[in-house]
GROMACS .gro file of C-alpha atoms in nm:
model
  466
    1MET     CA    1  -1.217   9.062   2.868
    2TRP     CA    2  -1.227   8.684   2.841
    3PRO     CA    3  -0.871   8.618   2.965
    4GLN     CA    4  -0.936   8.816   3.283
    5VAL     CA    5  -1.264   8.635   3.347
    6HIS     CA    6  -1.106   8.296   3.275
    7GLN     CA    7  -0.808   8.376   3.496
    8GLU     CA    8  -1.032   8.476   3.786
    9ILE     CA    9  -1.251   8.168   3.748
   10ASP     CA   10  -0.950   7.936   3.726
   11SER     CA   11  -0.782   8.086   4.030
   12VAL     CA   12  -1.095   8.078   4.247
   13LEU     CA   13  -1.293   7.777   4.123
   14GLY     CA   14  -1.065   7.564   3.913
   15GLN     CA   15  -1.290   7.280   3.793
   16THR     CA   16  -1.517   7.272   4.099
   17PRO     CA   17  -1.888   7.334   4.033
   18PRO     CA   18  -1.976   7.704   4.063
   19SER     CA   19  -2.192   7.843   4.340
   20TYR     CA   20  -2.375   8.173   4.368
   21ALA     CA   21  -2.234   8.213   4.718
   22GLN     CA   22  -1.890   8.256   4.559
   23ARG     CA   23  -1.982   8.574   4.370
   24SER     CA   24  -1.800   8.791   4.626
   25LEU     CA   25  -1.482   8.600   4.537
   26LEU     CA   26  -1.532   8.678   4.167
   27PRO     CA   27  -1.555   9.059   4.154
   28TYR     CA   28  -1.437   9.099   3.793
   29THR     CA   29  -1.685   8.838   3.667
   30THR     CA   30  -1.964   9.009   3.860
   31ALA     CA   31  -1.857   9.348   3.722
   32THR     CA   32  -1.856   9.207   3.368
   33LEU     CA   33  -2.218   9.094   3.403
   34ALA     CA   34  -2.315   9.432   3.547
   35GLU     CA   35  -2.155   9.606   3.249
   36VAL     CA   36  -2.339   9.376   3.008
   37GLN     CA   37  -2.672   9.467   3.170
   38ARG     CA   38  -2.579   9.835   3.158
   39ILE     CA   39  -2.467   9.867   2.798
   40LYS     CA   40  -2.740   9.644   2.652
   41PRO     CA   41  -3.043   9.609   2.882
   42ILE     CA   42  -3.296   9.353   2.766
   43ALA     CA   43  -3.557   9.630   2.743
   44PRO     CA   44  -3.488  10.000   2.679
   45LEU     CA   45  -3.798  10.099   2.879
   46SER     CA   46  -3.941   9.965   3.202
   47VAL     CA   47  -4.291   9.824   3.226
   48PRO     CA   48  -4.562  10.091   3.249
   49HIS     CA   49  -4.638  10.242   3.588
   50ALA     CA   50  -4.930  10.468   3.676
   51ALA     CA   51  -4.952  10.767   3.906
   52SER     CA   52  -5.178  10.681   4.200
   53ARG     CA   53  -5.250  11.049   4.264
   54ASP     CA   54  -5.187  11.395   4.120
   55THR     CA   55  -4.824  11.488   4.173
   56THR     CA   56  -4.549  11.723   4.057
   57LEU     CA   57  -4.206  11.605   3.940
   58ASN     CA   58  -3.930  11.849   3.842
   59GLY     CA   59  -4.188  12.117   3.775
   60TYR     CA   60  -4.414  11.895   3.564
   61ASN     CA   61  -4.772  11.827   3.675
   62ILE     CA   62  -4.857  11.456   3.645
   63PRO     CA   63  -5.231  11.381   3.673
   64GLN     CA   64  -5.363  11.074   3.848
   65GLU     CA   65  -5.369  10.751   3.639
   66THR     CA   66  -5.105  10.887   3.398
   67TRP     CA   67  -4.892  10.608   3.252
   68ILE     CA   68  -4.522  10.652   3.331
   69LEU     CA   69  -4.231  10.480   3.156
   70VAL     CA   70  -3.876  10.482   3.290
   71ASN     CA   71  -3.614  10.520   3.014
   72LEU     CA   72  -3.361  10.263   3.134
   73TRP     CA   73  -3.139  10.307   2.829
   74SER     CA   74  -3.111  10.682   2.887
   75VAL     CA   75  -3.002  10.629   3.247
   76HIS     CA   76  -2.745  10.365   3.156
   77MET     CA   77  -2.599  10.576   2.875
   78ASP     CA   78  -2.583  10.903   3.071
   79PRO     CA   79  -2.217  11.021   3.062
   80LYS     CA   80  -2.268  11.199   3.394
   81LEU     CA   81  -2.342  10.867   3.560
   82PHE     CA   82  -2.121  10.641   3.347
   83PRO     CA   83  -1.827  10.818   3.176
   84GLU     CA   84  -1.767  10.697   2.819
   85PRO     CA   85  -2.096  10.505   2.819
   86ASN     CA   86  -2.039  10.348   2.476
   87GLN     CA   87  -1.722  10.176   2.596
   88PHE     CA   88  -1.745   9.831   2.755
   89GLN     CA   89  -1.559   9.881   3.083
   90PRO     CA   90  -1.630   9.634   3.366
   91GLU     CA   91  -1.376   9.828   3.574
   92ARG     CA   92  -1.636  10.101   3.631
   93PHE     CA   93  -1.798   9.865   3.884
   94LEU     CA   94  -1.473   9.797   4.074
   95ASP     CA   95  -1.312  10.006   4.346
   96GLN     CA   96  -0.940  10.072   4.389
   97ASP     CA   97  -0.896   9.739   4.568
   98GLY     CA   98  -1.068   9.545   4.290
   99ASN     CA   99  -1.387   9.480   4.488
  100PHE     CA  100  -1.726   9.494   4.319
  101VAL     CA  101  -1.920   9.815   4.388
  102LYS     CA  102  -2.293   9.833   4.324
  103HIS     CA  103  -2.393  10.142   4.125
  104GLU     CA  104  -2.730  10.289   4.219
  105ALA     CA  105  -2.788  10.401   3.858
  106LEU     CA  106  -2.774  10.043   3.727
  107ILE     CA  107  -3.145   9.961   3.697
  108PRO     CA  108  -3.193   9.692   3.427
  109PHE     CA  109  -3.486   9.544   3.621
  110GLY     CA  110  -3.669   9.873   3.665
  111ILE     CA  111  -3.700  10.107   3.960
  112GLY     CA  112  -3.949  10.193   4.231
  113HIS     CA  113  -4.170   9.983   4.455
  114ARG     CA  114  -4.279   9.765   4.163
  115VAL     CA  115  -3.947   9.652   4.021
  116CYS     CA  116  -3.925   9.310   3.858
  117LEU     CA  117  -4.034   9.050   4.115
  118GLY     CA  118  -3.780   8.802   3.985
  119GLU     CA  119  -3.479   9.035   4.000
  120GLN     CA  120  -3.283   8.841   4.261
  121LEU     CA  121  -3.350   8.502   4.106
  122ALA     CA  122  -3.274   8.640   3.760
  123LYS     CA  123  -2.938   8.774   3.877
  124MET     CA  124  -2.856   8.439   4.034
  125GLU     CA  125  -2.943   8.239   3.721
  126LEU     CA  126  -2.760   8.484   3.494
  127PHE     CA  127  -2.450   8.459   3.711
  128MET     CA  128  -2.462   8.079   3.720
  129LEU     CA  129  -2.520   8.047   3.346
  130PHE     CA  130  -2.237   8.285   3.254
  131LEU     CA  131  -2.000   8.131   3.507
  132SER     CA  132  -2.071   7.775   3.387
  133LEU     CA  133  -2.015   7.865   3.022
  134MET     CA  134  -1.697   8.061   3.087
  135GLN     CA  135  -1.560   7.783   3.307
  136ARG     CA  136  -1.606   7.524   3.033
  137PHE     CA  137  -1.557   7.712   2.705
  138THR     CA  138  -1.352   7.979   2.531
  139PHE     CA  139  -1.552   8.186   2.281
  140HIS     CA  140  -1.411   8.374   1.982
  141LEU     CA  141  -1.516   8.503   1.641
  142PRO     CA  142  -1.471   8.257   1.354
  143GLU     CA  143  -1.164   8.314   1.138
  144GLY     CA  144  -1.225   8.593   0.889
  145ALA     CA  145  -1.555   8.697   1.048
  146PRO     CA  146  -1.615   9.075   1.066
  147GLU     CA  147  -1.648   9.254   1.396
  148PRO     CA  148  -2.015   9.222   1.498
  149SER     CA  149  -2.236   9.527   1.526
  150MET     CA  150  -2.370   9.603   1.872
  151LEU     CA  151  -2.617   9.870   1.762
  152GLY     CA  152  -2.924   9.651   1.728
  153SER     CA  153  -3.275   9.793   1.734
  154SER     CA  154  -3.496   9.881   2.026
  155ALA     CA  155  -3.870   9.835   2.047
  156ILE     CA  156  -4.039   9.668   2.343
  157PHE     CA  157  -3.720   9.465   2.379
  158THR     CA  158  -3.367   9.525   2.255
  159ALA     CA  159  -3.295   9.319   1.942
  160LEU     CA  160  -2.937   9.246   1.839
  161PRO     CA  161  -2.834   9.093   1.506
  162VAL     CA  162  -2.736   8.727   1.497
  163ILE     CA  163  -2.372   8.687   1.603
  164TRP     CA  164  -2.184   8.371   1.510
  165LEU     CA  165  -1.929   8.257   1.765
  166ALA     CA  166  -1.688   7.967   1.771
  167ARG     CA  167  -1.630   7.785   2.097
  168LYS     CA  168  -1.346   7.572   2.220
  169PRO     CA  169  -1.393   7.343   2.519
  170ARG     CA  170  -1.158   7.427   2.805
  171VAL     CA  171  -1.229   7.093   2.974
  172GLU     CA  172  -1.277   6.763   2.791
  173VAL     CA  173  -1.619   6.613   2.867
  174THR     CA  174  -1.601   6.254   2.987
  175LYS     CA  175  -1.836   6.006   3.148
  176THR     CA  176  -1.714   6.117   3.488
  177SER     CA  177  -1.782   6.480   3.395
  178PRO     CA  178  -2.159   6.503   3.344
  179ILE     CA  179  -2.315   6.780   3.141
  180HIS     CA  180  -2.415   7.070   3.358
  181PRO     CA  181  -2.790   7.149   3.340
  182LEU     CA  182  -2.718   7.509   3.248
  183GLU     CA  183  -2.557   7.394   2.922
  184ALA     CA  184  -2.886   7.251   2.799
  185PRO     CA  185  -3.026   7.425   2.489
  186PHE     CA  186  -3.372   7.430   2.649
  187PHE     CA  187  -3.247   7.670   2.917
  188ALA     CA  188  -3.076   7.901   2.670
  189LEU     CA  189  -3.380   7.926   2.446
  190ILE     CA  190  -3.624   8.003   2.727
  191VAL     CA  191  -3.396   8.277   2.857
  192GLN     CA  192  -3.390   8.428   2.507
  193THR     CA  193  -3.764   8.418   2.459
  194LYS     CA  194  -3.870   8.521   2.810
  195PRO     CA  195  -3.694   8.843   2.905
  196GLY     CA  196  -3.708   8.957   3.264
  197GLY     CA  197  -3.695   8.796   3.603
  198LEU     CA  198  -4.013   8.590   3.557
  199GLY     CA  199  -3.876   8.440   3.237
  200ILE     CA  200  -3.546   8.340   3.392
  201THR     CA  201  -3.729   8.204   3.697
  202CYS     CA  202  -3.943   7.994   3.465
  203ALA     CA  203  -3.631   7.877   3.285
  204ALA     CA  204  -3.463   7.774   3.608
  205VAL     CA  205  -3.759   7.561   3.714
  206SER     CA  206  -3.794   7.420   3.362
  207VAL     CA  207  -3.433   7.304   3.367
  208VAL     CA  208  -3.502   7.094   3.675
  209PHE     CA  209  -3.791   6.916   3.503
  210ALA     CA  210  -3.707   6.918   3.133
  211VAL     CA  211  -3.330   6.893   3.111
  212PRO     CA  212  -3.309   6.509   3.121
  213GLY     CA  213  -3.483   6.476   2.784
  214MET     CA  214  -3.347   6.789   2.620
  215ALA     CA  215  -2.987   6.739   2.727
  216ASN     CA  216  -2.978   6.412   2.534
  217LYS     CA  217  -2.980   6.622   2.218
  218ARG     CA  218  -2.653   6.777   2.327
  219ASP     CA  219  -2.454   6.538   2.110
  220ASP     CA  220  -2.638   6.673   1.803
  221LEU     CA  221  -2.531   7.027   1.883
  222ASP     CA  222  -2.177   6.924   1.976
  223ARG     CA  223  -2.096   6.800   1.628
  224ASN     CA  224  -2.016   7.156   1.530
  225LYS     CA  225  -1.761   7.186   1.813
  226GLY     CA  226  -1.811   7.558   1.764
  227ASP     CA  227  -1.607   7.549   1.443
  228ILE     CA  228  -1.805   7.758   1.196
  229LYS     CA  229  -1.539   7.710   0.929
  230LYS     CA  230  -1.631   7.342   0.894
  231MET     CA  231  -2.000   7.419   0.863
  232GLU     CA  232  -2.146   7.357   0.521
  233SER     CA  233  -2.354   7.628   0.357
  234ILE     CA  234  -2.692   7.677   0.520
  235PRO     CA  235  -2.964   7.497   0.319
  236ALA     CA  236  -3.175   7.810   0.287
  237PHE     CA  237  -3.403   7.666   0.018
  238CYS     CA  238  -3.478   7.358   0.227
  239ILE     CA  239  -3.543   7.568   0.536
  240PHE     CA  240  -3.780   7.809   0.361
  241THR     CA  241  -3.970   7.529   0.185
  242SER     CA  242  -3.999   7.296   0.484
  243THR     CA  243  -4.353   7.268   0.617
  244ALA     CA  244  -4.218   7.152   0.955
  245VAL     CA  245  -4.013   7.471   0.984
  246TRP     CA  246  -4.305   7.701   0.904
  247ALA     CA  247  -4.528   7.506   1.142
  248VAL     CA  248  -4.295   7.571   1.436
  249VAL     CA  249  -4.239   7.932   1.321
  250LEU     CA  250  -4.615   7.992   1.331
  251LEU     CA  251  -4.623   7.826   1.673
  252GLN     CA  252  -4.366   8.078   1.799
  253VAL     CA  253  -4.522   8.380   1.626
  254ALA     CA  254  -4.884   8.320   1.736
  255PRO     CA  255  -4.858   8.477   2.086
  256TYR     CA  256  -4.725   8.803   1.942
  257PHE     CA  257  -5.069   8.874   1.798
  258TRP     CA  258  -5.164   8.986   2.147
  259ASP     CA  259  -4.884   9.112   2.364
  260PRO     CA  260  -4.950   9.091   2.742
  261LEU     CA  261  -4.897   9.468   2.762
  262ILE     CA  262  -5.234   9.508   2.586
  263LEU     CA  263  -5.419   9.337   2.872
  264PRO     CA  264  -5.447   9.654   3.088
  265LEU     CA  265  -5.609   9.839   2.798
  266TYR     CA  266  -5.844   9.548   2.736
  267PHE     CA  267  -5.977   9.541   3.091
  268SER     CA  268  -5.992   9.918   3.139
  269GLN     CA  269  -6.160  10.002   2.807
  270SER     CA  270  -6.387   9.699   2.776
  271PHE     CA  271  -6.523   9.684   3.130
  272GLY     CA  272  -6.424  10.018   3.281
  273THR     CA  273  -6.210   9.845   3.541
  274LYS     CA  274  -6.052  10.078   3.794
  275ILE     CA  275  -5.682  10.135   3.761
  276GLU     CA  276  -5.622   9.975   4.102
  277LEU     CA  277  -5.754   9.643   3.969
  278VAL     CA  278  -5.623   9.660   3.613
  279GLY     CA  279  -5.270   9.568   3.717
  280VAL     CA  280  -5.395   9.268   3.916
  281LEU     CA  281  -5.622   9.140   3.638
  282ALA     CA  282  -5.347   9.183   3.380
  283GLY     CA  283  -5.077   9.028   3.599
  284ILE     CA  284  -5.258   8.712   3.712
  285PRO     CA  285  -5.260   8.550   3.363
  286ILE     CA  286  -4.884   8.606   3.332
  287LEU     CA  287  -4.820   8.452   3.672
  288ILE     CA  288  -5.036   8.150   3.587
  289TYR     CA  289  -4.850   8.112   3.259
  290GLY     CA  290  -4.511   8.127   3.432
  291ALA     CA  291  -4.617   7.873   3.694
  292LEU     CA  292  -4.761   7.621   3.447
  293GLU     CA  293  -4.487   7.627   3.184
  294PRO     CA  294  -4.237   7.413   3.381
  295LEU     CA  295  -4.516   7.170   3.470
  296PHE     CA  296  -4.607   7.132   3.103
  297ALA     CA  297  -4.237   7.082   3.030
  298LEU     CA  298  -4.237   6.793   3.277
  299VAL     CA  299  -4.546   6.641   3.115
  300GLU     CA  300  -4.390   6.679   2.770
  301ASN     CA  301  -4.072   6.511   2.885
  302ILE     CA  302  -4.269   6.216   3.025
  303LEU     CA  303  -4.473   6.184   2.704
  304CYS     CA  304  -4.157   6.169   2.491
  305LYS     CA  305  -4.044   5.865   2.690
  306HIS     CA  306  -4.359   5.667   2.613
  307ILE     CA  307  -4.467   5.783   2.266
  308SER     CA  308  -4.289   5.921   1.962
  309THR     CA  309  -4.158   6.275   1.974
  310THR     CA  310  -4.384   6.380   1.685
  311VAL     CA  311  -4.701   6.258   1.857
  312ALA     CA  312  -4.596   6.417   2.187
  313ARG     CA  313  -4.519   6.754   2.028
  314LYS     CA  314  -4.834   6.761   1.818
  315SER     CA  315  -5.068   6.655   2.097
  316MET     CA  316  -4.929   6.910   2.342
  317ALA     CA  317  -4.926   7.198   2.092
  318VAL     CA  318  -5.264   7.128   1.933
  319ILE     CA  319  -5.445   7.077   2.264
  320GLY     CA  320  -5.281   7.388   2.409
  321CYS     CA  321  -5.368   7.607   2.109
  322LEU     CA  322  -5.727   7.481   2.091
  323CYS     CA  323  -5.774   7.546   2.464
  324VAL     CA  324  -5.641   7.899   2.419
  325SER     CA  325  -5.872   7.954   2.123
  326GLY     CA  326  -6.176   7.822   2.310
  327CYS     CA  327  -6.109   8.033   2.619
  328LEU     CA  328  -6.065   8.346   2.409
  329PHE     CA  329  -6.388   8.276   2.218
  330VAL     CA  330  -6.574   8.272   2.551
  331ALA     CA  331  -6.398   8.591   2.664
  332ALA     CA  332  -6.492   8.760   2.336
  333PHE     CA  333  -6.866   8.702   2.380
  334THR     CA  334  -6.903   8.778   2.751
  335SER     CA  335  -6.993   9.113   2.902
  336ASN     CA  336  -6.895   9.010   3.254
  337SER     CA  337  -6.549   9.128   3.359
  338VAL     CA  338  -6.503   8.840   3.607
  339VAL     CA  339  -6.585   8.577   3.345
  340ALA     CA  340  -6.354   8.748   3.095
  341ALA     CA  341  -6.070   8.765   3.347
  342CYS     CA  342  -6.108   8.396   3.436
  343PHE     CA  343  -6.106   8.277   3.076
  344VAL     CA  344  -5.820   8.506   2.977
  345ALA     CA  345  -5.620   8.362   3.267
  346ALA     CA  346  -5.714   8.009   3.155
  347ALA     CA  347  -5.606   8.097   2.801
  348TYR     CA  348  -5.264   8.209   2.920
  349GLY     CA  349  -5.231   7.894   3.127
  350SER     CA  350  -5.305   7.679   2.821
  351HIS     CA  351  -5.070   7.898   2.622
  352ALA     CA  352  -4.784   7.761   2.835
  353ALA     CA  353  -4.830   7.419   2.671
  354ARG     CA  354  -4.778   7.574   2.328
  355GLU     CA  355  -4.469   7.757   2.453
  356VAL     CA  356  -4.303   7.436   2.574
  357VAL     CA  357  -4.335   7.278   2.229
  358ALA     CA  358  -4.229   7.596   2.047
  359ASN     CA  359  -3.910   7.620   2.253
  360ALA     CA  360  -3.805   7.259   2.199
  361ASN     CA  361  -3.930   7.172   1.852
  362ILE     CA  362  -3.661   7.352   1.652
  363PHE     CA  363  -3.404   7.129   1.822
  364ASP     CA  364  -3.609   6.827   1.711
  365ILE     CA  365  -3.634   6.909   1.342
  366ALA     CA  366  -3.299   7.082   1.279
  367PRO     CA  367  -3.062   7.101   1.578
  368ARG     CA  368  -2.773   7.214   1.358
  369TYR     CA  369  -2.971   7.507   1.217
  370ALA     CA  370  -3.176   7.590   1.526
  371SER     CA  371  -3.032   7.941   1.546
  372VAL     CA  372  -3.131   8.011   1.184
  373ILE     CA  373  -3.489   7.899   1.237
  374SER     CA  374  -3.503   8.088   1.565
  375GLY     CA  375  -3.381   8.400   1.384
  376ILE     CA  376  -3.655   8.367   1.122
  377SER     CA  377  -3.926   8.332   1.386
  378ARG     CA  378  -3.784   8.619   1.589
  379GLY     CA  379  -3.784   8.848   1.286
  380ILE     CA  380  -4.144   8.765   1.198
  381SER     CA  381  -4.246   8.788   1.565
  382ARG     CA  382  -4.105   9.139   1.595
  383VAL     CA  383  -4.288   9.252   1.283
  384VAL     CA  384  -4.613   9.109   1.418
  385GLY     CA  385  -4.547   9.246   1.767
  386LEU     CA  386  -4.497   9.596   1.629
  387THR     CA  387  -4.784   9.599   1.378
  388PHE     CA  388  -5.061   9.424   1.572
  389PRO     CA  389  -5.091   9.704   1.833
  390LEU     CA  390  -5.147   9.941   1.540
  391LEU     CA  391  -5.429   9.717   1.420
  392VAL     CA  392  -5.574   9.711   1.772
  393THR     CA  393  -5.565  10.091   1.781
  394ALA     CA  394  -5.748  10.108   1.449
  395ILE     CA  395  -6.014   9.857   1.558
  396THR     CA  396  -6.077  10.010   1.903
  397LYS     CA  397  -6.127  10.372   1.801
  398ASN     CA  398  -6.427  10.413   2.031
  399LYS     CA  399  -6.284  10.190   2.306
  400THR     CA  400  -6.602   9.984   2.338
  401LEU     CA  401  -6.654   9.626   2.451
  402GLN     CA  402  -6.776   9.524   2.106
  403GLU     CA  403  -6.458   9.654   1.941
  404TRP     CA  404  -6.237   9.471   2.189
  405SER     CA  405  -6.442   9.156   2.127
  406HIS     CA  406  -6.326   9.173   1.765
  407VAL     CA  407  -5.964   9.192   1.883
  408VAL     CA  408  -6.008   8.889   2.107
  409LEU     CA  409  -6.178   8.699   1.825
  410ILE     CA  410  -5.881   8.765   1.595
  411LYS     CA  411  -5.650   8.624   1.859
  412ALA     CA  412  -5.873   8.318   1.905
  413CYS     CA  413  -5.879   8.253   1.531
  414VAL     CA  414  -5.500   8.283   1.509
  415PHE     CA  415  -5.457   8.010   1.770
  416ALA     CA  416  -5.720   7.789   1.606
  417VAL     CA  417  -5.538   7.816   1.271
  418THR     CA  418  -5.206   7.751   1.446
  419ALA     CA  419  -5.345   7.430   1.597
  420LEU     CA  420  -5.465   7.307   1.258
  421ILE     CA  421  -5.140   7.388   1.076
  422PHE     CA  422  -4.910   7.241   1.340
  423GLY     CA  423  -5.131   6.934   1.370
  424ALA     CA  424  -5.105   6.880   0.995
  425PHE     CA  425  -4.744   6.978   0.923
  426GLY     CA  426  -4.561   6.975   1.257
  427SER     CA  427  -4.292   6.716   1.321
  428GLY     CA  428  -4.076   6.588   1.604
  429GLN     CA  429  -3.818   6.414   1.385
  430GLU     CA  430  -3.497   6.556   1.244
  431GLN     CA  431  -3.548   6.662   0.884
  432PRO     CA  432  -3.336   6.487   0.617
  433TRP     CA  433  -3.179   6.812   0.498
  434ALA     CA  434  -3.068   6.893   0.854
  435ALA     CA  435  -2.878   6.569   0.912
  436VAL     CA  436  -2.497   6.581   0.919
  437PRO     CA  437  -2.257   6.314   0.786
  438LEU     CA  438  -2.057   6.143   1.059
  439GLN     CA  439  -1.686   6.213   1.059
  440ASN     CA  440  -1.457   5.907   1.074
  441GLN     CA  441  -1.743   5.668   1.003
  442ASP     CA  442  -1.712   5.321   0.853
  443GLY     CA  443  -1.920   5.214   0.557
  444ASP     CA  444  -2.053   5.389   0.252
  445GLY     CA  445  -2.051   5.737   0.404
  446ASN     CA  446  -2.416   5.801   0.331
  447LYS     CA  447  -2.539   5.760   0.688
  448LYS     CA  448  -2.643   6.082   0.853
  449SER     CA  449  -2.566   6.145   1.214
  450GLY     CA  450  -2.859   6.258   1.420
  451SER     CA  451  -3.113   6.091   1.192
  452ILE     CA  452  -3.353   5.831   1.322
  453ASN     CA  453  -3.225   5.474   1.300
  454GLY     CA  454  -3.524   5.243   1.266
  455ASP     CA  455  -3.760   5.278   1.559
  456VAL     CA  456  -3.497   5.408   1.801
  457ASP     CA  457  -3.581   5.758   1.912
  458ASN     CA  458  -3.292   6.002   1.922
  459GLU     CA  459  -3.365   6.067   2.290
  460LYS     CA  460  -3.230   5.717   2.366
  461ARG     CA  461  -2.881   5.777   2.228
  462PRO     CA  462  -2.603   5.800   2.488
  463LEU     CA  463  -2.540   6.147   2.623
  464VAL     CA  464  -2.162   6.130   2.581
  465ARG     CA  465  -1.994   5.923   2.313
  466LYS     CA  466  -1.684   5.724   2.391
   0.00000   0.00000   0.00000
């Protein structure tokens, strides 16, 4: 697959910056992305819909207000729609002349009048990200590495196992060839942690504001040069005993104690909100969160230029978590649906400040092992995300306001504890065990690259070394 994509990119673009307007000139690349979204959609099921009236579908009676889920995975893997569905074949989206053909059964962003609002922007950002990476790098499995499994596991989102890849630059980076914003680790991590069009939209805006500070850490990540063979053994003991690691893991796990999908149940069962308003009340906090996250990223980037990274990270995370906790405490003790909706929305807005720090902090403390720490937090997050709804079900047996108040209080306490732990143990400096010896260095050989040299913050190092 890669040679065909590279050949098409080289023949059409060469080394010129990519543009979304050129997608019609890159049919095979577009077909490849379509096949990726078909064979492994980010979510096996669409977001819940509800029947607005009694209806009949294929002989089945569907009462009003019934929740409906579209099985995206089943559609994409239907052999009647896509022959040999388990085979990765971008050619299925090309006609006889090699032009891209849109398939009506490809629905990774949902279907119906309420499809993902960010579908078009998500497709644009996905295309630009993939095109930029493929234009600049060649990816391959490390020597001796087994063929990766693509089975994964499906819950709310599709989870694939960690796959190690080696990369080889196709173009040498020089001072006259600036780093493209889409290569910043901040962008990649937000896209991973925010599935869907809104997440990618948030990532795109965040790149504009936050990439100047985050891209300066690119030289830390580039020391690997994608060569896994040269990588020393992962310091598992140091990772699992590092308080800074567990502080950022808790910061990333905390929001999974109350998934946004629970919000409709909270409003409908606590206050008897009509189904017509439940979607609005549950959607507004998410929109506020998505709008504020890039703004908090901008504030965080400005803070890092004037104070130390540790102080900036701690202040942003602690204030954000305490604001979330305070808003949820108010929501837990109110019986007014309007007050509850306002403070829940404020909590999600404050939650965006925590998210900015959680996304960036692993690159502060251990840029070389960021994927390992991210994998740990993802594993714990999925366990929490799957078990907490069961706890909610057990607590809200009678579906009363008092029972839901207990759920909200648990969430508030989790964020309060997160603020205390990150304030005490969080860090913005690279950990000693994560530093890497410089190759071809003069001196005693004990100096670690990427470590802090005196009072000079690592954000002030040159972006590209001579």
